mmCIF file of C-alpha atoms and ligand atoms in Angstrom:
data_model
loop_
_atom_site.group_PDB
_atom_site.id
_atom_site.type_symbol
_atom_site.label_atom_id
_atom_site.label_comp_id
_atom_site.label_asym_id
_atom_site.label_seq_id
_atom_site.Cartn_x
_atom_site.Cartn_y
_atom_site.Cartn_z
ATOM 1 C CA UNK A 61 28.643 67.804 86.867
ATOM 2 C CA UNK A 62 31.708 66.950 88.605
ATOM 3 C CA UNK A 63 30.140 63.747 90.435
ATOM 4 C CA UNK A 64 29.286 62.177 86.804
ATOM 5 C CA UNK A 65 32.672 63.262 86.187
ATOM 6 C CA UNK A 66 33.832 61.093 88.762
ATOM 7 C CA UNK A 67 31.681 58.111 87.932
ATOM 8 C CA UNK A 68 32.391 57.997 84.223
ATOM 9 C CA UNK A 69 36.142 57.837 85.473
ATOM 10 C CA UNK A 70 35.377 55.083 87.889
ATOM 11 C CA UNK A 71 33.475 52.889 85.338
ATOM 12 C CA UNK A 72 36.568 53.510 82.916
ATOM 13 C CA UNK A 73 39.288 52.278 85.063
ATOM 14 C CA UNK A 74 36.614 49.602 85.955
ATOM 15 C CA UNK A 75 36.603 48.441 82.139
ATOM 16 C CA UNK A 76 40.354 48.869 81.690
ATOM 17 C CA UNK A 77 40.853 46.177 85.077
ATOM 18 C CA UNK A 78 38.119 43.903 83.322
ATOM 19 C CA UNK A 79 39.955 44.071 79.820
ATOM 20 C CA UNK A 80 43.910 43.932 81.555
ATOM 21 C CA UNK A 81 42.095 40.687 83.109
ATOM 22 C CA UNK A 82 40.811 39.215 80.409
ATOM 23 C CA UNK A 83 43.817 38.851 78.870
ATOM 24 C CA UNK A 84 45.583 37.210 81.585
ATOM 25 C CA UNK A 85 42.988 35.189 81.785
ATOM 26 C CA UNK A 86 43.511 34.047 78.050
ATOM 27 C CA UNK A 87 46.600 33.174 78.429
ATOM 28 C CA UNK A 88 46.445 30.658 81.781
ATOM 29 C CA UNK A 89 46.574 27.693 79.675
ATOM 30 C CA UNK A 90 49.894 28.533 77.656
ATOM 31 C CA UNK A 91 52.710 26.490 78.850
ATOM 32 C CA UNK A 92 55.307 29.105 77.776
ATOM 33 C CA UNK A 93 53.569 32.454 78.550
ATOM 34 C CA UNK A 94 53.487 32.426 82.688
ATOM 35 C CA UNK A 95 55.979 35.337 82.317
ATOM 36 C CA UNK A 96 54.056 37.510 79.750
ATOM 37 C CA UNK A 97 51.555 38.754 81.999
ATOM 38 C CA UNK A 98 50.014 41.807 80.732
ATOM 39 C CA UNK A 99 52.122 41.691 77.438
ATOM 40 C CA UNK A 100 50.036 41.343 74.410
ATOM 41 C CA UNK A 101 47.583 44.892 75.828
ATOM 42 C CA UNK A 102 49.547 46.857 72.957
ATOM 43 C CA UNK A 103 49.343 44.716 70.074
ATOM 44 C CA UNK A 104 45.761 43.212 69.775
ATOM 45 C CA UNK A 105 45.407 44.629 66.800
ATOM 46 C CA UNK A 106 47.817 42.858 65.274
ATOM 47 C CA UNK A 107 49.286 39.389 67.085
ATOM 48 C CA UNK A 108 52.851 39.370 65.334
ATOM 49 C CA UNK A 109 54.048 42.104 63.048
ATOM 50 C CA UNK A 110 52.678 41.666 59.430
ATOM 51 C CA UNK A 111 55.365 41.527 56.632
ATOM 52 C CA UNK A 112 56.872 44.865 55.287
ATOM 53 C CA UNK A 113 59.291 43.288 52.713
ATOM 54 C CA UNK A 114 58.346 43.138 49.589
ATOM 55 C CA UNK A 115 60.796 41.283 47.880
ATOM 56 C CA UNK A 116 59.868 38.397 50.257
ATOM 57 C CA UNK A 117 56.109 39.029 50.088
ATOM 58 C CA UNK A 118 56.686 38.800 46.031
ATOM 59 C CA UNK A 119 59.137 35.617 45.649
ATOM 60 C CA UNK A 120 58.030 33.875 48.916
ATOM 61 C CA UNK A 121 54.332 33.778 47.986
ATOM 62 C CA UNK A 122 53.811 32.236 44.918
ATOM 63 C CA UNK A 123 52.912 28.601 46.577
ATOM 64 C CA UNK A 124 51.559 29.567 49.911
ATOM 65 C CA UNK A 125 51.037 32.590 52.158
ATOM 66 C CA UNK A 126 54.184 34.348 52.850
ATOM 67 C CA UNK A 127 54.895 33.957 56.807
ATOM 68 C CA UNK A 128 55.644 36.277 59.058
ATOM 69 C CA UNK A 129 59.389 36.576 59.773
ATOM 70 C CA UNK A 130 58.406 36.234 63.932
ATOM 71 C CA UNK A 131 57.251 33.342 63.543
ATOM 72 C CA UNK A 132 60.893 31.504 63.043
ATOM 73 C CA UNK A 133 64.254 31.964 65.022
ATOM 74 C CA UNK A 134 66.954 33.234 62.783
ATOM 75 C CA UNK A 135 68.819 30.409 62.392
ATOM 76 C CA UNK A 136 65.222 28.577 60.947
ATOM 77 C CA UNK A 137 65.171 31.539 58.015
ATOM 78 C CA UNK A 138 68.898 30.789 57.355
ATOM 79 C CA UNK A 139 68.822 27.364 56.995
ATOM 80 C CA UNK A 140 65.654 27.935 54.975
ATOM 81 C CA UNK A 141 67.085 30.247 52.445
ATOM 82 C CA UNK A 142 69.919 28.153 52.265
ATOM 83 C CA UNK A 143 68.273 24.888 51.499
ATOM 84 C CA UNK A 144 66.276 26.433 48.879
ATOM 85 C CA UNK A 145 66.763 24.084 46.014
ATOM 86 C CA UNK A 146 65.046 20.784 48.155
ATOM 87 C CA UNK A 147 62.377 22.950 49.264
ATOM 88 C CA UNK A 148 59.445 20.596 50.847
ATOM 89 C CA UNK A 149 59.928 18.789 47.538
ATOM 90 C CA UNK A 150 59.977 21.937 45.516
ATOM 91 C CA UNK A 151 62.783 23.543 44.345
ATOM 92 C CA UNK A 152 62.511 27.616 45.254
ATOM 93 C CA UNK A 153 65.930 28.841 44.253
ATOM 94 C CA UNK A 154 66.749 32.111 44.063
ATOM 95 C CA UNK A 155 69.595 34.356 42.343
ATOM 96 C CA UNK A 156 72.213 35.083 45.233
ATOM 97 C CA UNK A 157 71.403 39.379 45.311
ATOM 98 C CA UNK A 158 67.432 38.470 46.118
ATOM 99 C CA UNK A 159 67.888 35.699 48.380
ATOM 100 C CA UNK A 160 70.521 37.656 50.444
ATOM 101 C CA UNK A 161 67.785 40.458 50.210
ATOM 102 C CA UNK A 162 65.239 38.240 51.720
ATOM 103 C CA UNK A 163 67.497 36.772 54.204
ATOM 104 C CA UNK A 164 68.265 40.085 55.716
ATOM 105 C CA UNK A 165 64.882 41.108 56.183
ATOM 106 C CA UNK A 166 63.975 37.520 58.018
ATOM 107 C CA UNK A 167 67.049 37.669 59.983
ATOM 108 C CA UNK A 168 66.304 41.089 61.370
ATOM 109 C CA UNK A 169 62.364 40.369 61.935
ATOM 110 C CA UNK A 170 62.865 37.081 63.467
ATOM 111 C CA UNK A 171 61.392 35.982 66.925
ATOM 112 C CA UNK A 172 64.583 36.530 68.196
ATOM 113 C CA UNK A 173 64.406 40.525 67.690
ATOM 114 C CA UNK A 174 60.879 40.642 68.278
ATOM 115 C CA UNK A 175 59.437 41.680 71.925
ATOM 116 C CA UNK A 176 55.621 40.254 71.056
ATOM 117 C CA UNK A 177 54.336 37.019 73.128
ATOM 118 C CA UNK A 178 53.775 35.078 70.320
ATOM 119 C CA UNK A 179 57.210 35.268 69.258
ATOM 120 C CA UNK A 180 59.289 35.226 72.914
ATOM 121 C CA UNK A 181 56.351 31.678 73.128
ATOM 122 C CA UNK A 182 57.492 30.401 70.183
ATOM 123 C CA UNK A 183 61.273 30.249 71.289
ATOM 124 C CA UNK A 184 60.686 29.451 74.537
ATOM 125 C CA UNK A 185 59.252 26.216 73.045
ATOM 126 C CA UNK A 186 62.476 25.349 71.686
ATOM 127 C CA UNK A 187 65.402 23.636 72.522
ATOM 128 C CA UNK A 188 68.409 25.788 71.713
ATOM 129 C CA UNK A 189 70.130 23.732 69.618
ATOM 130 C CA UNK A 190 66.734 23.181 67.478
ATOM 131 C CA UNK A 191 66.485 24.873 63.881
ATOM 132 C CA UNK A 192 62.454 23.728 62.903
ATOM 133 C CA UNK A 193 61.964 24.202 59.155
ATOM 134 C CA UNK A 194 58.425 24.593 59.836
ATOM 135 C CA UNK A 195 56.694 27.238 62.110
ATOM 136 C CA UNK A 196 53.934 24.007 61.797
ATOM 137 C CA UNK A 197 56.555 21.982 63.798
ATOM 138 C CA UNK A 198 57.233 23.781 66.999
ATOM 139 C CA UNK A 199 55.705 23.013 70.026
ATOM 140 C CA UNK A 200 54.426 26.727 70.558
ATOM 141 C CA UNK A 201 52.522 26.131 67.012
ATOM 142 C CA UNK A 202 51.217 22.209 67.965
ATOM 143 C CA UNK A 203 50.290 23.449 71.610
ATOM 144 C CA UNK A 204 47.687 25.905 69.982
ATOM 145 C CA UNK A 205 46.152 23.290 67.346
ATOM 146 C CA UNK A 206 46.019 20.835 69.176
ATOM 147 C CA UNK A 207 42.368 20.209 69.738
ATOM 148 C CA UNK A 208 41.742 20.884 65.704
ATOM 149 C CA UNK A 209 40.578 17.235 64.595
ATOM 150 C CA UNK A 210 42.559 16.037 61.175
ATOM 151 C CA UNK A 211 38.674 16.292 59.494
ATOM 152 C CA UNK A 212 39.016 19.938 59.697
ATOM 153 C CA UNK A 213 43.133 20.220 58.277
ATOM 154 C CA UNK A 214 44.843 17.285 56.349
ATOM 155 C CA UNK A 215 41.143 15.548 55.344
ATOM 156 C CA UNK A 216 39.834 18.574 54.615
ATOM 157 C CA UNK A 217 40.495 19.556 51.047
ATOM 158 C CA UNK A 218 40.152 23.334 51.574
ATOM 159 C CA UNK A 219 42.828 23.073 54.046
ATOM 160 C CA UNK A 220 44.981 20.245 53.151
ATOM 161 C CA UNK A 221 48.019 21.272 55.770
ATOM 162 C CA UNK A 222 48.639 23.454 58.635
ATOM 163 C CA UNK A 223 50.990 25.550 56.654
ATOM 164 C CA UNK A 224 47.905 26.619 54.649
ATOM 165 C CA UNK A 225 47.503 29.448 57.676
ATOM 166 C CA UNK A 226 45.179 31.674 55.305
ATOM 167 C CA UNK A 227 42.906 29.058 54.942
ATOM 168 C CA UNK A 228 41.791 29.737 58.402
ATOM 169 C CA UNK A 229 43.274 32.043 59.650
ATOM 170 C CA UNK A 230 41.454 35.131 57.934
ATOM 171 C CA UNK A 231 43.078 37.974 59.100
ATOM 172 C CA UNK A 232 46.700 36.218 58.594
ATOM 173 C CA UNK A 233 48.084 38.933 56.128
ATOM 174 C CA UNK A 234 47.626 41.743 58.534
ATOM 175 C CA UNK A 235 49.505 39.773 61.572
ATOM 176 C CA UNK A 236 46.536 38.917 63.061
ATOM 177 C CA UNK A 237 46.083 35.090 64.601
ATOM 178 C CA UNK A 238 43.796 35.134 67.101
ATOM 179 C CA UNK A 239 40.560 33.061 67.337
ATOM 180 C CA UNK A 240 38.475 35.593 66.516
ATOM 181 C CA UNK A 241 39.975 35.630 63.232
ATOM 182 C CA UNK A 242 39.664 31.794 62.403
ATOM 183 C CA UNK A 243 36.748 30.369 60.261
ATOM 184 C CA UNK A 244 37.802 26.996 59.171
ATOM 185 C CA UNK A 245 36.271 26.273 55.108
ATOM 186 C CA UNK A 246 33.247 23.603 55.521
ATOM 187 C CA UNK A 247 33.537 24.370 59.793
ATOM 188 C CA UNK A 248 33.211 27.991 59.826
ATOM 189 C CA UNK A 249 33.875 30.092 62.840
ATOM 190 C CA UNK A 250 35.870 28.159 65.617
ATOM 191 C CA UNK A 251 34.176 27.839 69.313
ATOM 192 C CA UNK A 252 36.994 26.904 72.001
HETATM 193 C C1 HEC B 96 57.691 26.480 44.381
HETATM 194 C C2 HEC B 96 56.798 26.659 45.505
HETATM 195 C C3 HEC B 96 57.365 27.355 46.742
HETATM 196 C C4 HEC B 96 58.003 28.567 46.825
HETATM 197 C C5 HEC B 96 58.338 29.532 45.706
HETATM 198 C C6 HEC B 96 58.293 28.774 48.237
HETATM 199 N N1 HEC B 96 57.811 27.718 48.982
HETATM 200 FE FE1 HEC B 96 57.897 27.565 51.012
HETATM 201 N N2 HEC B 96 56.876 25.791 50.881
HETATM 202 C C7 HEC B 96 56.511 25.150 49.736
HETATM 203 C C8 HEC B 96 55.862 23.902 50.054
HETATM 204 C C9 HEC B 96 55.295 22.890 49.067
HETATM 205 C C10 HEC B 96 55.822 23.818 51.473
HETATM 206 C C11 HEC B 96 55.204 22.709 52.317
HETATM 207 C C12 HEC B 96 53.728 22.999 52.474
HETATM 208 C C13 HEC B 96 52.949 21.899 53.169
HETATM 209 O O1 HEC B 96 53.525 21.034 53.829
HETATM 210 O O2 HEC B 96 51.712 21.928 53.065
HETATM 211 C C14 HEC B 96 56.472 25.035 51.966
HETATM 212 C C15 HEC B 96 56.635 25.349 53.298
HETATM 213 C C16 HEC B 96 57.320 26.451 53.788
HETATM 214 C C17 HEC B 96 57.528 26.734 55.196
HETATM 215 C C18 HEC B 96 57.016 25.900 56.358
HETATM 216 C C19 HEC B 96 55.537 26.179 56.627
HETATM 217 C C20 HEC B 96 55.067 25.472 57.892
HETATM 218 O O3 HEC B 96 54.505 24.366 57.772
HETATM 219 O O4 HEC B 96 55.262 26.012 58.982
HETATM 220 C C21 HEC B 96 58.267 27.885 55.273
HETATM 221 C C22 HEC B 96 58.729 28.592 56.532
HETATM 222 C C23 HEC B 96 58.523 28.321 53.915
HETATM 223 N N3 HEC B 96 57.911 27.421 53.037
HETATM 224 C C24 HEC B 96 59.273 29.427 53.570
HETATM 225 C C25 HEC B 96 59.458 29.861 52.256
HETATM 226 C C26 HEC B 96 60.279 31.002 51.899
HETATM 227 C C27 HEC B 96 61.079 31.852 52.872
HETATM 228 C C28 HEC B 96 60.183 31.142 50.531
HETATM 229 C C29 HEC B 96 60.834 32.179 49.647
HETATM 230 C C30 HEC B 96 62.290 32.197 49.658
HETATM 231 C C31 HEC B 96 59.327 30.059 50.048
HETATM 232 N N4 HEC B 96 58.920 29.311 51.119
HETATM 233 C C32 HEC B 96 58.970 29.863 48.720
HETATM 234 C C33 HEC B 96 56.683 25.622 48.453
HETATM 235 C C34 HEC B 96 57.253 26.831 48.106
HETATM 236 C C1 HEC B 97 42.771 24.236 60.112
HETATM 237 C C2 HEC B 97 42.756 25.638 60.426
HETATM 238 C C3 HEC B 97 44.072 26.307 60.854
HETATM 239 C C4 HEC B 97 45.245 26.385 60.159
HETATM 240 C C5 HEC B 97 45.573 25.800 58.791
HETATM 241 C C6 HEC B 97 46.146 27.172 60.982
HETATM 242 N N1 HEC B 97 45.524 27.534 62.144
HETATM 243 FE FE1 HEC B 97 46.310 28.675 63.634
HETATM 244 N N2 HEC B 97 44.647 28.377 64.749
HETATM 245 C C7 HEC B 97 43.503 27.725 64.328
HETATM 246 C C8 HEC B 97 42.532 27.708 65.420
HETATM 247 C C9 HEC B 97 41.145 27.087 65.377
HETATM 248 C C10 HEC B 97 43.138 28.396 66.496
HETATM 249 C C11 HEC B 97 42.544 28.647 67.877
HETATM 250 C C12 HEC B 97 42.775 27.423 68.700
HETATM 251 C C13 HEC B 97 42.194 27.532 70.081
HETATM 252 O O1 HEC B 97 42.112 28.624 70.629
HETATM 253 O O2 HEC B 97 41.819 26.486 70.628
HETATM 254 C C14 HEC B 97 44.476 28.794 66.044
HETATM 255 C C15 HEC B 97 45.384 29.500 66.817
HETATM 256 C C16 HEC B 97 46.578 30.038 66.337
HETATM 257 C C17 HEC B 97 47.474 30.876 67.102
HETATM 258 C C18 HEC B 97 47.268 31.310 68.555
HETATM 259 C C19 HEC B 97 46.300 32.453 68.614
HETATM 260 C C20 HEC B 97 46.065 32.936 70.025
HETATM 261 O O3 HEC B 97 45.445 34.018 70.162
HETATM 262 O O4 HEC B 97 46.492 32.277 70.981
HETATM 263 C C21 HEC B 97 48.508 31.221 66.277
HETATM 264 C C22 HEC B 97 49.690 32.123 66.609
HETATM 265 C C23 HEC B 97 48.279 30.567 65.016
HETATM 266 N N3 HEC B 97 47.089 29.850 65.093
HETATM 267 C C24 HEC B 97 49.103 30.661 63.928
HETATM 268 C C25 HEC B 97 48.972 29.888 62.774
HETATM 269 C C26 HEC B 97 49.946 29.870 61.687
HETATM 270 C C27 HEC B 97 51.202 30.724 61.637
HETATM 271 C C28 HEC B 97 49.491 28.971 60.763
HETATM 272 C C29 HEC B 97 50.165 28.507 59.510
HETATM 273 C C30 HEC B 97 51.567 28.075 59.620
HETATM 274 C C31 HEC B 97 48.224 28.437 61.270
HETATM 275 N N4 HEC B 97 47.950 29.021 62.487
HETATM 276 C C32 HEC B 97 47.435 27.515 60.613
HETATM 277 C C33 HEC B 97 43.293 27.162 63.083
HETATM 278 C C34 HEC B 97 44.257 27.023 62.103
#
C-alpha cells in the first residue's frame, strides 16, 4: 500500500512539472512576457478578470461587448469617458453621476492595478507617455493577431473589426481569451 502511495505521488508531481512547463513553454514567443515565468498557473480559468460592474456592463454594452477594465491603462479609460460625445463616430454620452460611476470602477480595475500577465503585457507594450483608445491598438493586442488574415476579421462580415472580441473569442464574457476559446464565424476553431 504504501509503495503505490509513493508512486501515485511521484506521477503527480510528474504532471504538475509537465503542466508548470507547458506554460512556459506557451509563452516563449511573447515579446513582453520573459519576466512572467510561471505567472498565469493561478488564473487559467479565467485570463483577465471578467467585469463585476454593472453600471458599466449595462451602459457600455449596448454597441459592442463591454471590455474588460485590464485590458486599458487608466489614463486610456479616462480619456475614454471623457471623450464620450465623439465616440468612434458615435456619440455615447453619459449624465455626469453614471459616467463618474463607471470611471471609478475602470480606474480601479485597470492594467495598472491588476497583477495578471495579460495585463502587466499589455503595459509593458506601451510607451509611457501613450494613452491608446483602443485595446485593438496596442502592440500587446497586434502581437497576438497578428497571423489572423483580414479574410477572417475586417472581410469577414461576422466579424467586421477586431473590437468585435465576442465574435471570436467565445468565452470573452467570463475573462477568458485564450485559444482554446476562439472559433472564428465561417473559420471555426483556430489551429496555431
Ligand atoms: C452608441 C454606441 C456605443 C456605446 C454606447 C459605447 N460604444 Fe464604445 N465603441 C463604439 C464604436 C462604434 C466603437 C468602434 C468599433 C469598431 O471600430 O469596430 C467603439 C469602440 C470602443 C473601444 C475600443 C475597442 C477596441 O477596438 O479596442 C472601447 C475601449 C470602448 N468603445 C469603450 C466604451 C465604453 C467605456 C463605453 C461606455 C461608457 C462605450 N464604449 C459605449 C460605440 C459605442
Ligand atoms: C477575428 C477573430 C478575433 C477577434 C475579433 C479578436 N480576437 Fe483575440 N485572438 C484571436 C485568435 C485566433 C487568437 C490566438 C492567436 C494565436 O495564438 O496565434 C487570439 C488571441 C488573443 C489573446 C491572447 C490569448 C493568449 O492565450 O495568449 C488575447 C488576450 C485576445 N485575443 C484578446 C482579444 C480582445 C480583447 C479582443 C477584442 C478587443 C479580441 N481578442 C478580438 C482571434 C480574435
Amino acid at each position: 500500500m504504501k509503495q503505490k502511495h509513493f508512486i501515485g505521488i511521484l506521477l503527480l508531481a510528474g504532471c504538475i512539472l509537465l503542466a508548470l512547463s507547458t506554460l512556459g513553454w506557451s509563452d516563449e514567443d511573447e515579446r513582453w512576457e520573459h519576466e512572467e515565468e510561471g505567472y498565469g498557473f493561478w488564473q487559467q480559468s479565467s485570463d483577465i478578470p471578467p467585469v463585476t460592474n454593472n453600471t458599466y456592463e449595462t451602459e457600455c454594452s449596448a454597441c459592442h461587448f463591454a471590455y474588460p477594465a485590464g485590458l486599458l491603462p487608466e489614463r486610456s479609460w479616462v480619456r475614454i469617458m471623457q471623450t464620450l460625445d465623439q465616440h468612434f463616430g458615435d456619440n455615447a454620452e453619459l449624465d455626469a453621476k453614471t459616467s463618474n460611476e463607471i470611471l471609478d470602477y475602470l480606474r480601479g480595475h485597470a492594467a495598472d492595478h491588476l497583477p495578471n500577465r495579460f495585463s502587466r503585457s499589455l503595459l509593458r507594450s506601451l510607451e509611457a507617455d501613450e494613452t491608446p483608445l483602443r485595446i485593438s491598438e496596442t502592440p500587446f493586442f497586434r502581437h497576438k493577431h497578428r497571423e489572423i488574415p483580414s479574410r477572417m476579421v475586417a472581410r469577414n462580415p461576422e466579424v467586421r473589426s477586431f473590437s468585435n472580441c465576442v465574435a471570436c473569442h467565445s468565452m470573452a464574457k467570463k475573462g477568458v481569451f485564450n485559444e482554446h476559446g476562439v472559433r472564428i464565424p465561417g473559420f471555426g476553431a483556430w489551429e496555431d
